[in-house]
Coordinates of N, CA and C in Angstrom, one line a residue:
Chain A
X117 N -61.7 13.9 45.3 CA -60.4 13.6 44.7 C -60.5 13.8 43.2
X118 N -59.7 14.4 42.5 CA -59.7 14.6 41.2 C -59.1 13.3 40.6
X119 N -59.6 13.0 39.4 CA -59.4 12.1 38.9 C -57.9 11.4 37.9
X120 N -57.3 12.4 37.8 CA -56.6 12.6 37.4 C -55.2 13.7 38.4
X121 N -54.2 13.2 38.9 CA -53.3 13.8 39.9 C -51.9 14.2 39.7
X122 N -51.4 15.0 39.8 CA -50.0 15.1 39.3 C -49.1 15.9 40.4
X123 N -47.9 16.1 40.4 CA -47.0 16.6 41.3 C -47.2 18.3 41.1
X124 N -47.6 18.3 42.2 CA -48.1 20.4 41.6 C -46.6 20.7 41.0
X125 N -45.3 20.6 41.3 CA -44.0 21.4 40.8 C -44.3 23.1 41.6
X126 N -43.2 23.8 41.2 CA -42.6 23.3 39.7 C -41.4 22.9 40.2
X127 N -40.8 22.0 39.1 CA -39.4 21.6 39.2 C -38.8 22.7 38.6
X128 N -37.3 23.0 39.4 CA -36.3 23.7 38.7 C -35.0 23.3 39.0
X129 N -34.5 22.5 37.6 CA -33.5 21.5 37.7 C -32.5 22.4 36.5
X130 N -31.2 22.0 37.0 CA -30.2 22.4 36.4 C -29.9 21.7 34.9
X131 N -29.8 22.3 34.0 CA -29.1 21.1 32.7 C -28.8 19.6 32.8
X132 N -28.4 19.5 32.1 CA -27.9 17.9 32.3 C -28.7 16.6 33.5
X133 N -29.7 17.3 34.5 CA -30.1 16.6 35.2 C -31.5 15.8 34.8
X134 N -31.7 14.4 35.8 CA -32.7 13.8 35.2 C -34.0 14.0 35.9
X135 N -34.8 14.3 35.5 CA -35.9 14.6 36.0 C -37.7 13.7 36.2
X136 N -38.2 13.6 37.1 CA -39.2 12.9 37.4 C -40.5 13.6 37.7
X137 N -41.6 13.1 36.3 CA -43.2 13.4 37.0 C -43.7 12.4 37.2
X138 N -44.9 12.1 38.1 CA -45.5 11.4 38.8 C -47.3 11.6 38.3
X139 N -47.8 10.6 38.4 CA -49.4 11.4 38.1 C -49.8 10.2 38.5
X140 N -50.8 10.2 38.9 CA -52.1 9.0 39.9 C -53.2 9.7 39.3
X141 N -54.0 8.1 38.8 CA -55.7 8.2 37.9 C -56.4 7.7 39.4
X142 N -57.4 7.8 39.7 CA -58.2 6.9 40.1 C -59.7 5.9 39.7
X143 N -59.6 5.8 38.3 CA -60.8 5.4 37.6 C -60.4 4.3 37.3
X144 N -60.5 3.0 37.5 CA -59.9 1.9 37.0 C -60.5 1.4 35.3
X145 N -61.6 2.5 34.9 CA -61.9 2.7 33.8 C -60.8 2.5 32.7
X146 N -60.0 3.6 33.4 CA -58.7 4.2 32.1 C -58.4 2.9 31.0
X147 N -58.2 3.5 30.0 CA -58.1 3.1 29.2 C -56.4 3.4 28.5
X148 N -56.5 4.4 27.9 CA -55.4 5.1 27.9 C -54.5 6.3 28.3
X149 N -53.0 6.2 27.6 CA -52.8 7.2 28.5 C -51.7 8.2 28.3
X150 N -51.2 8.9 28.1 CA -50.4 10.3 27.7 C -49.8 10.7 28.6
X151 N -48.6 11.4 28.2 CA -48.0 12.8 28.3 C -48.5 13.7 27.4
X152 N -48.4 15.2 27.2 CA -48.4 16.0 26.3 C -47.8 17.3 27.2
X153 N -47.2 18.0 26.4 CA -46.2 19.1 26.9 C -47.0 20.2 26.1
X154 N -47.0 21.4 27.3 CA -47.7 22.5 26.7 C -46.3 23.9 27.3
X155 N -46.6 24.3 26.6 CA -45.1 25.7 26.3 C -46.3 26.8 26.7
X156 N -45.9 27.8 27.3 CA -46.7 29.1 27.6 C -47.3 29.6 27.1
X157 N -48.8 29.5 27.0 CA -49.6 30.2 25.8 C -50.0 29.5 24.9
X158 N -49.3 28.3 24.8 CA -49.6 27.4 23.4 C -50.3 26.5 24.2
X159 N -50.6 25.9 23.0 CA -51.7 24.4 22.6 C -51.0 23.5 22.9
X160 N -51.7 22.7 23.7 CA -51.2 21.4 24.1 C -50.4 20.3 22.9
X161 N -49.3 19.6 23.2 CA -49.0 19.2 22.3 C -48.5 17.9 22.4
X162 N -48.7 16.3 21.6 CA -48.4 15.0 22.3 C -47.0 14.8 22.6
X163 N -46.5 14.6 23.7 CA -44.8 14.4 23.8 C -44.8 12.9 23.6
X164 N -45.7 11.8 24.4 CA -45.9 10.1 23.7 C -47.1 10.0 24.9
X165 N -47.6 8.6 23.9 CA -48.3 7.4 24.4 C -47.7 6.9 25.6
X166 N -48.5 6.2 26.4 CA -47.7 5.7 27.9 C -48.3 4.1 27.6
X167 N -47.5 3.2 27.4 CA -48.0 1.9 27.1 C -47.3 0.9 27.8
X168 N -48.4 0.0 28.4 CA -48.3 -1.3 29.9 C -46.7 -1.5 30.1
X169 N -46.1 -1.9 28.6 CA -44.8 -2.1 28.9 C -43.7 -0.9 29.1
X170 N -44.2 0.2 29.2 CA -42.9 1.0 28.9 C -42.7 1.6 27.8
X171 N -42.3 2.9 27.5 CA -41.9 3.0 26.3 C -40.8 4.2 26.5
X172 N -39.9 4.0 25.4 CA -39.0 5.4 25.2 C -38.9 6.5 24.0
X173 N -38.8 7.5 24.4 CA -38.4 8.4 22.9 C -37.3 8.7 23.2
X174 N -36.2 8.6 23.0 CA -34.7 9.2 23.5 C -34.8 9.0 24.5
X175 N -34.7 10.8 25.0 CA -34.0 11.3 26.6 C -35.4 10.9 27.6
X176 N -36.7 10.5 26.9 CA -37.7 10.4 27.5 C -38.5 8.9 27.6
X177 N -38.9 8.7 28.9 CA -39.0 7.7 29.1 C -40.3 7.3 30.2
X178 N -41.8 6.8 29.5 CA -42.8 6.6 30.1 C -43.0 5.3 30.8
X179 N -43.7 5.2 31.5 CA -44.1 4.1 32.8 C -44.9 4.1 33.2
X180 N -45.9 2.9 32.9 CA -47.1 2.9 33.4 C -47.9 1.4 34.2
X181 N -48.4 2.0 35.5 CA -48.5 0.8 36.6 C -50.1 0.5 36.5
X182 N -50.2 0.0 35.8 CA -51.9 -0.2 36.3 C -52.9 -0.7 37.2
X183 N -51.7 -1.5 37.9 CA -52.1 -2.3 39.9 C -51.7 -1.1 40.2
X184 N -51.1 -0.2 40.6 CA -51.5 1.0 41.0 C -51.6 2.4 40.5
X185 N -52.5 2.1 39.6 CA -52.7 3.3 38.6 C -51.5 4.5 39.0
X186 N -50.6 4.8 38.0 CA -49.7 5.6 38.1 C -48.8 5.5 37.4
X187 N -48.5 6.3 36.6 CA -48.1 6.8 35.2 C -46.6 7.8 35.8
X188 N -45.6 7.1 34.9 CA -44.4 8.0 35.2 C -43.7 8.8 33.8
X189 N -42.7 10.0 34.3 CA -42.3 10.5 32.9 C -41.1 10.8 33.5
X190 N -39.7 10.0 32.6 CA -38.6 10.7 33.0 C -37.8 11.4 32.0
X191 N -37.3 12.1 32.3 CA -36.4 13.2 30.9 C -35.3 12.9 31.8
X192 N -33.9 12.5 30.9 CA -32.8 12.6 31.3 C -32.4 13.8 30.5
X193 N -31.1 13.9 30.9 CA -30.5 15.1 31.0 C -30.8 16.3 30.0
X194 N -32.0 16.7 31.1 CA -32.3 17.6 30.6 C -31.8 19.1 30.1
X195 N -32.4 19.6 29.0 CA -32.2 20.7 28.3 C -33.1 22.2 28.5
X196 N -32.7 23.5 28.1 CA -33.0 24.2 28.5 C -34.3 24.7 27.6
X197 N -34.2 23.8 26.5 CA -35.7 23.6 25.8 C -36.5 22.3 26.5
X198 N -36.2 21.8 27.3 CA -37.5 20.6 28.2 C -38.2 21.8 28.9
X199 N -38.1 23.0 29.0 CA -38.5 23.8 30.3 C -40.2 23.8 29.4
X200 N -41.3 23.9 30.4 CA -42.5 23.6 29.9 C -43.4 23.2 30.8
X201 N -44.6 23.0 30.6 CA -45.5 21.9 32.0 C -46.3 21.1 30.9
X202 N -45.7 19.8 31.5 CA -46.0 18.5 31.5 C -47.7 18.3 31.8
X203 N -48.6 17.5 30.7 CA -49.8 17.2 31.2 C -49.7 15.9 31.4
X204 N -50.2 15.1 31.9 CA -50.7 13.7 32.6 C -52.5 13.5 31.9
X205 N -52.2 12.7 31.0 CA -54.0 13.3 30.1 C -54.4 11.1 30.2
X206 N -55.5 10.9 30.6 CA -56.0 10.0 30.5 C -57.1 10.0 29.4
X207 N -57.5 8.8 29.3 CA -59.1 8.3 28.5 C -59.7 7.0 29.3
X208 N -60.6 7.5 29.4 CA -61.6 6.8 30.8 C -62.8 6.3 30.1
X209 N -63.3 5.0 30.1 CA -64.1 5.2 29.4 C -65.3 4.9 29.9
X210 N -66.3 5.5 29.3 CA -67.6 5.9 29.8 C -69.1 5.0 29.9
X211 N -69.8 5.4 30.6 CA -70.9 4.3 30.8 C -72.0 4.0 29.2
X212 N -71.4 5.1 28.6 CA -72.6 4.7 27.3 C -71.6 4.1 26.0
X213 N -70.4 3.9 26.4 CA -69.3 3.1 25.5 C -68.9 3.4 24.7
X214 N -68.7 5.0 25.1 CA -68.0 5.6 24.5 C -66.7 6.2 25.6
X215 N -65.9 7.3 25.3 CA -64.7 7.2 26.7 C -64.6 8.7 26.8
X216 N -63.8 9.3 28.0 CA -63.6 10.8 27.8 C -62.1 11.3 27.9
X217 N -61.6 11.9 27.7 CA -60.3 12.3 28.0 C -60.2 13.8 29.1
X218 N -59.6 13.1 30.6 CA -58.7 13.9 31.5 C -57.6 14.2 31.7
X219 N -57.8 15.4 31.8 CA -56.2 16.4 32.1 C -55.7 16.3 33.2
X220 N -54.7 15.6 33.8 CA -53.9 16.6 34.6 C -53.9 18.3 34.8
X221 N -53.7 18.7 35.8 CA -53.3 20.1 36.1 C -51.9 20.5 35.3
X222 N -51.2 19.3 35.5 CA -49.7 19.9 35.0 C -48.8 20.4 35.9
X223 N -47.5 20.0 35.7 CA -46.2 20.0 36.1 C -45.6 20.8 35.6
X224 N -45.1 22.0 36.2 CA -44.2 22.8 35.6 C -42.7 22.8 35.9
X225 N -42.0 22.8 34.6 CA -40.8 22.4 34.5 C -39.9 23.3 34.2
X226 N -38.8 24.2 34.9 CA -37.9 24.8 34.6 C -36.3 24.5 34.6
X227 N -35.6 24.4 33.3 CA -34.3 23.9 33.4 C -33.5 25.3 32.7
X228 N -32.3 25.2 34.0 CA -31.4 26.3 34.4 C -30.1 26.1 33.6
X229 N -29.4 26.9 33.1 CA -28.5 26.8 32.7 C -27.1 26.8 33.4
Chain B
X842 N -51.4 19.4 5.3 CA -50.8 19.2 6.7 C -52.2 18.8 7.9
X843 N -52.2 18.2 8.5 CA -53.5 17.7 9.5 C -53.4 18.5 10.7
X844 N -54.4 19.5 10.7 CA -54.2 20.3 11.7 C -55.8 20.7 12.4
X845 N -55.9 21.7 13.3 CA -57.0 21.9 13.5 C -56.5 23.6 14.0
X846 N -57.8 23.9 13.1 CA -57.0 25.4 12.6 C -58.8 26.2 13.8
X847 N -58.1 27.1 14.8 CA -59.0 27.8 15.4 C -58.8 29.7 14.5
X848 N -60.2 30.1 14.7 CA -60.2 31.8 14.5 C -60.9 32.2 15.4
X849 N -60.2 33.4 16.0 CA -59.2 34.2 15.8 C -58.2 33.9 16.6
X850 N -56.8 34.1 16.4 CA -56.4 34.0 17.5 C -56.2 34.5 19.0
X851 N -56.8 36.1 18.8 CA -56.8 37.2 19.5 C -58.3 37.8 19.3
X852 N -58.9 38.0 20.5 CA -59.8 38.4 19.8 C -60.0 39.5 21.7
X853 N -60.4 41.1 21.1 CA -61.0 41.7 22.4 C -62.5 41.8 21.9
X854 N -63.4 42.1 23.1 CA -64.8 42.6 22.3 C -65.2 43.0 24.1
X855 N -66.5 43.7 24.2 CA -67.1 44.0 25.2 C -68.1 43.2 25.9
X856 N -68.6 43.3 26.8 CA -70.0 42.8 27.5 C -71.1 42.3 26.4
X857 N -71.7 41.6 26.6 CA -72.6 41.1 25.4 C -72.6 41.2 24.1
X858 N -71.5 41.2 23.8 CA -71.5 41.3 22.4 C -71.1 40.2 21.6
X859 N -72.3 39.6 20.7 CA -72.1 38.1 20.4 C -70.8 38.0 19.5
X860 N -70.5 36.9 20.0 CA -69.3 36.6 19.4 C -69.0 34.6 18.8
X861 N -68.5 34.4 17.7 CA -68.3 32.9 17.4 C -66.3 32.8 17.4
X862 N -66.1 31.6 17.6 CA -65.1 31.3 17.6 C -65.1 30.1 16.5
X863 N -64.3 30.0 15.5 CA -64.7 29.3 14.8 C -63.4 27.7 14.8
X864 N -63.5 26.8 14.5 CA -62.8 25.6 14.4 C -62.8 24.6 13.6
X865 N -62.1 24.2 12.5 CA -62.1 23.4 11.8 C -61.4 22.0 11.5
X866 N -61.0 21.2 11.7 CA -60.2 20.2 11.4 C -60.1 19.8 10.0
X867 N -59.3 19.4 9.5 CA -59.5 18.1 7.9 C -58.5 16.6 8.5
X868 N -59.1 16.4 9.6 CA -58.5 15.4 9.7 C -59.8 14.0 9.7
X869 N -60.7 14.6 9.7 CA -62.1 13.4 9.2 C -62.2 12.7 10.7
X870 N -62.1 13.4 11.5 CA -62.2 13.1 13.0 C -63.9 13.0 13.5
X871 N -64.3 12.1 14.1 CA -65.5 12.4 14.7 C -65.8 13.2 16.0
X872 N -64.8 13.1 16.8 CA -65.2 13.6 18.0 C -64.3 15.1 18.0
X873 N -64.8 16.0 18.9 CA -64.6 17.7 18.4 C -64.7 18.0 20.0
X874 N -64.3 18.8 20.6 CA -64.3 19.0 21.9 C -63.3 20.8 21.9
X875 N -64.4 21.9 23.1 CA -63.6 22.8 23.2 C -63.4 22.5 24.4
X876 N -62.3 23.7 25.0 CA -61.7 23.6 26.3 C -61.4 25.1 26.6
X877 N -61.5 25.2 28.0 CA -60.8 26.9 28.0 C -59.9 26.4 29.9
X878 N -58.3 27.2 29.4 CA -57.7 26.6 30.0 C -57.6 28.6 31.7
X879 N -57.5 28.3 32.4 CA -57.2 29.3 33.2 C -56.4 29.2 34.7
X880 N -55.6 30.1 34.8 CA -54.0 30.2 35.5 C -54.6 28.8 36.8
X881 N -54.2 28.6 37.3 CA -54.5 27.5 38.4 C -55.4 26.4 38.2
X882 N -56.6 26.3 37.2 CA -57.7 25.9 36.8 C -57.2 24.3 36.1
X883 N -55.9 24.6 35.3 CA -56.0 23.5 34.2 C -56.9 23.7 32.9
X884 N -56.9 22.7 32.4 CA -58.0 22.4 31.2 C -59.2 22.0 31.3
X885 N -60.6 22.9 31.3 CA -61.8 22.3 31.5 C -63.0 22.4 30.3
X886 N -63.1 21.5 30.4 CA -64.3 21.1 28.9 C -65.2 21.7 29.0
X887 N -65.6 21.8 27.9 CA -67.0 23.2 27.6 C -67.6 22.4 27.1
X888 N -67.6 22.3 25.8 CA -68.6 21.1 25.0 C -68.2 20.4 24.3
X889 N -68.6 19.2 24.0 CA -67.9 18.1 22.6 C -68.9 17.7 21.9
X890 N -68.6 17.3 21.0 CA -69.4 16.3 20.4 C -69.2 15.5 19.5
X891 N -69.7 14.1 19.8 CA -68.8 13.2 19.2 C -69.1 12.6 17.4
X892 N -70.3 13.4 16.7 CA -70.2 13.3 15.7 C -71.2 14.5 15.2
X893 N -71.7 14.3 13.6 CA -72.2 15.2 13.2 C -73.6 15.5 13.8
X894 N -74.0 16.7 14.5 CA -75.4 16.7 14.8 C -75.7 16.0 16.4
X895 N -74.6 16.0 17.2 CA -74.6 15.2 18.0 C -73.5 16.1 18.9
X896 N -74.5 16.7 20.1 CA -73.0 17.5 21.2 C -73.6 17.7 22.6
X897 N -72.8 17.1 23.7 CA -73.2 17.5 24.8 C -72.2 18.5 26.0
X898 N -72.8 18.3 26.8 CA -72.1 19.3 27.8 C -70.8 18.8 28.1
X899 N -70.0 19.9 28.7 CA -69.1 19.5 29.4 C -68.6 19.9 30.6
X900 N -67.7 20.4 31.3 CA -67.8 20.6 32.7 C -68.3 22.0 32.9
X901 N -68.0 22.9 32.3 CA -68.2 24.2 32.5 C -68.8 24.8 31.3
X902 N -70.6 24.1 30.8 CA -70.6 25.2 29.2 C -71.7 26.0 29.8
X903 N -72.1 26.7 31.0 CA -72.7 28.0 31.1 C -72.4 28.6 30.3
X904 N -73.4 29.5 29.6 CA -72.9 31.0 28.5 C -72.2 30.3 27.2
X905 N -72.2 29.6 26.9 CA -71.7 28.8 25.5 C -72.5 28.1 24.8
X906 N -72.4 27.9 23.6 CA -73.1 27.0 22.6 C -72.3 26.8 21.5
X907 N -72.6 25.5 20.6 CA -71.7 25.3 19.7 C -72.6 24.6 19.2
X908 N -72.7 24.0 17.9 CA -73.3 23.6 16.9 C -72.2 22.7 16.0
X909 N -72.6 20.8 15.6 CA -72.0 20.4 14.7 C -72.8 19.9 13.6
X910 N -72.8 21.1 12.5 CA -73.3 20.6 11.5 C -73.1 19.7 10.4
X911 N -72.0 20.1 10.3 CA -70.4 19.4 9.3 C -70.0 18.8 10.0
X912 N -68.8 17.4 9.6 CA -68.0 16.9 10.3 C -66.6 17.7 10.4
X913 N -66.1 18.4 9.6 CA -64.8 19.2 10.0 C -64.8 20.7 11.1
X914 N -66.3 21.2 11.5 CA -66.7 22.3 11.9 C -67.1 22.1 12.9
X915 N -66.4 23.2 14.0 CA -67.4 23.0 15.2 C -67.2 24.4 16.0
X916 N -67.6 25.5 15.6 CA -67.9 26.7 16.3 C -68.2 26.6 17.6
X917 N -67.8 27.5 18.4 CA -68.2 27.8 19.8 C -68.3 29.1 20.1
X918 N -69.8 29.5 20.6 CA -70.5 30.9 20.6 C -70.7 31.0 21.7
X919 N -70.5 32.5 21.6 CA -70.6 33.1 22.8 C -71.6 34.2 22.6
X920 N -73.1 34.0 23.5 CA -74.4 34.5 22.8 C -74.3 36.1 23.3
X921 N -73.5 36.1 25.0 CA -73.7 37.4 25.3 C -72.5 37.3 26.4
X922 N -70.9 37.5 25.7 CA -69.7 37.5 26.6 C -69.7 38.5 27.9
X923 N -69.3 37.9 28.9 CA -69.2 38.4 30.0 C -67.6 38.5 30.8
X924 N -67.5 39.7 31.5 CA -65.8 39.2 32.1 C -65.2 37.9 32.1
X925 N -66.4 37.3 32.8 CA -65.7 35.8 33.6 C -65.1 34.9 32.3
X926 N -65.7 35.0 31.3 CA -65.3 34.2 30.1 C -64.0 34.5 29.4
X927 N -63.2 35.7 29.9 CA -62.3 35.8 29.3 C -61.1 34.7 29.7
X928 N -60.3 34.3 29.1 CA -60.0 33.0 28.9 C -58.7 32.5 27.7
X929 N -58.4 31.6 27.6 CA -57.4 30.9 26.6 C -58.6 29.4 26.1
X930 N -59.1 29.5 24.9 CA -59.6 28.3 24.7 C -58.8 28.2 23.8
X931 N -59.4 26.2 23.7 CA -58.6 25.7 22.6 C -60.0 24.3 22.2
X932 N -59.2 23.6 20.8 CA -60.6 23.4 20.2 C -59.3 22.5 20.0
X933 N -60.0 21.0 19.7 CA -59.7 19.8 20.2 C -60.1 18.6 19.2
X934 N -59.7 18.1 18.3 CA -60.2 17.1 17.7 C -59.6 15.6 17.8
X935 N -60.0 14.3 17.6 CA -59.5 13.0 17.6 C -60.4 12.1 17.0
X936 N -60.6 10.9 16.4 CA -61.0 10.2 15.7 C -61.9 9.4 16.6
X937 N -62.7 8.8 16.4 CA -63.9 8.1 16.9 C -63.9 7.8 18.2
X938 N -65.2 7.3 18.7 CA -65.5 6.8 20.2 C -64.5 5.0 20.0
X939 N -64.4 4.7 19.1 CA -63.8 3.3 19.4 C -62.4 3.1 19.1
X940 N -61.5 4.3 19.4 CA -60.3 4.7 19.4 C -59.7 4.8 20.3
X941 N -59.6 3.8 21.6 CA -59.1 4.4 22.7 C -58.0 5.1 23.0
X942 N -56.9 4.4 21.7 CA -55.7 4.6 22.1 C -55.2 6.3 21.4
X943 N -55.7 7.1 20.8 CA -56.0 8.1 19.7 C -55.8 8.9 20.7
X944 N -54.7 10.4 20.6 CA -54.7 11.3 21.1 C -55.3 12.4 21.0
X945 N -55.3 13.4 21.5 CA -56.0 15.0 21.3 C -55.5 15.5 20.3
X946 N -55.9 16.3 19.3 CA -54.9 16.8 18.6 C -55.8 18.1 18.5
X947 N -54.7 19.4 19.1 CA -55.4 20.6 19.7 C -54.9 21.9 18.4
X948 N -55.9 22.6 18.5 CA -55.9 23.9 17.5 C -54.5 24.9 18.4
X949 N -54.2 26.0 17.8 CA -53.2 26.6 18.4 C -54.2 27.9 19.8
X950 N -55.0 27.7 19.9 CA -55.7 28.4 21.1 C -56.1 30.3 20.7
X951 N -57.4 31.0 21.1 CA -58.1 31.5 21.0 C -58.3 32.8 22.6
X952 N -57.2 33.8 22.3 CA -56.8 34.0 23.6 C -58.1 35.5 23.4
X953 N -59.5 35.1 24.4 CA -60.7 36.1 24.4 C -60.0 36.9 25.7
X954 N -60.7 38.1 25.4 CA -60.9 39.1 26.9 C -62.2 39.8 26.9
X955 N -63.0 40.4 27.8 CA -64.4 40.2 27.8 C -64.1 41.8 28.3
X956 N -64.3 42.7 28.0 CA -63.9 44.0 28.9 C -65.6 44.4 29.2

């Protein structure tokens, strides 16, 4: 089982619609935990922090369960620049006390005009 | 501006022919980490290292080596490239082992082809 899980996608959602990724850790290690949005070709890049209570950036909005490890990301109404794949990136931390960081595979996201 | 700046961005070359990729940060980061990303694969770790003089393996570093001599520098060589290496890497920095909450912050990627 990989350690890190996400919804293979891809989503292809029309404008204005609200959209849901899903991602499951299995390390009860984790420590912390991410989104980051990578665009075709490019470098991964942080979209936010996923923290116990919730957090929002606008149209976006993280969730994270740690009784059952599982990390949510929702974009409301979405735009035809959200189009992209979503990573699910953990930090796990490690037996010598120090930690590592896991990727997700990534969610790929296409919004239609 | 705080970036982590990879060379080259393009680069072709043939069968064995050594090649460095170079990476630098100025963000005074301790930990350094490459990655080479491939179509269905995801992101998998080559090498890191979490401070100066200090680097170990990571999931896939067959055929690679890197060196941290400096704290802003951390090259990744390729002694004798082969097809299979061709690839999208990216070069990865973030601030210490006792930073849990500290993200990735990734170079703009290093797109090799190995003919």
């Amino acid at each position: 089982r990989k350690e890190v899980e996400q919804d293979p996608g891809p989503f292809n959602v029309p404008e204005g619609a609200t959209v849901a990724f899903n991602c499951t850790y299995s390390n009860s290690a984790s420590q912390s935990f991410f989104w980051y949005r990578q665009d075709c070709r490019k470098e991964p890049k942080l979209l936010m922090s996923v923290y116990s209570s919730g957090n929002e950036d606008g149209r976006f909005t993280a969730q994270l369960n740690r009784a059952s490890q599982y990390i949510s990301l929702l974009i409301r109404d979405s735009k035809l620049s959200d189009s992209a794949t979503y990573l699910c990136v953990v930090n796990i931390e490690g037996n010598t006390g120090g930690f590592k960081t896991i990727f997700g595979a990534g969610t790929r996201l296409f919004v239609k005009a | 501006e705080a970036q982590v700046t990879q060379n080259p961005r393009y680069l072709i070359t043939v069968t064995g022919k050594k090649l460095t990729v170079t990476c630098s940060q100025n963000m005074n980061h301790e930990y350094m980490s490459w990655y080479r990303q491939d179509p269905g694969l995801g992101l998998r770790q080559i090498y890191y290292s979490m401070n100066v003089e200090v680097t170990d393996k990571g999931d896939v570093p067959e055929g690679y080596k890197v060196s941290r001599k400096e704290k802003r520098n951390f090259p990744l060589i390729l002694e004798s490239p082969s097809p299979n290496q061709t690839s999208l890497y990216f070069c990865a920095s973030r601030p210490g082992q006792g930073n849990y909450n500290s993200p990735l912050h990734f170079g703009n990627g290093t797109r090799l082809t190995v003919t």
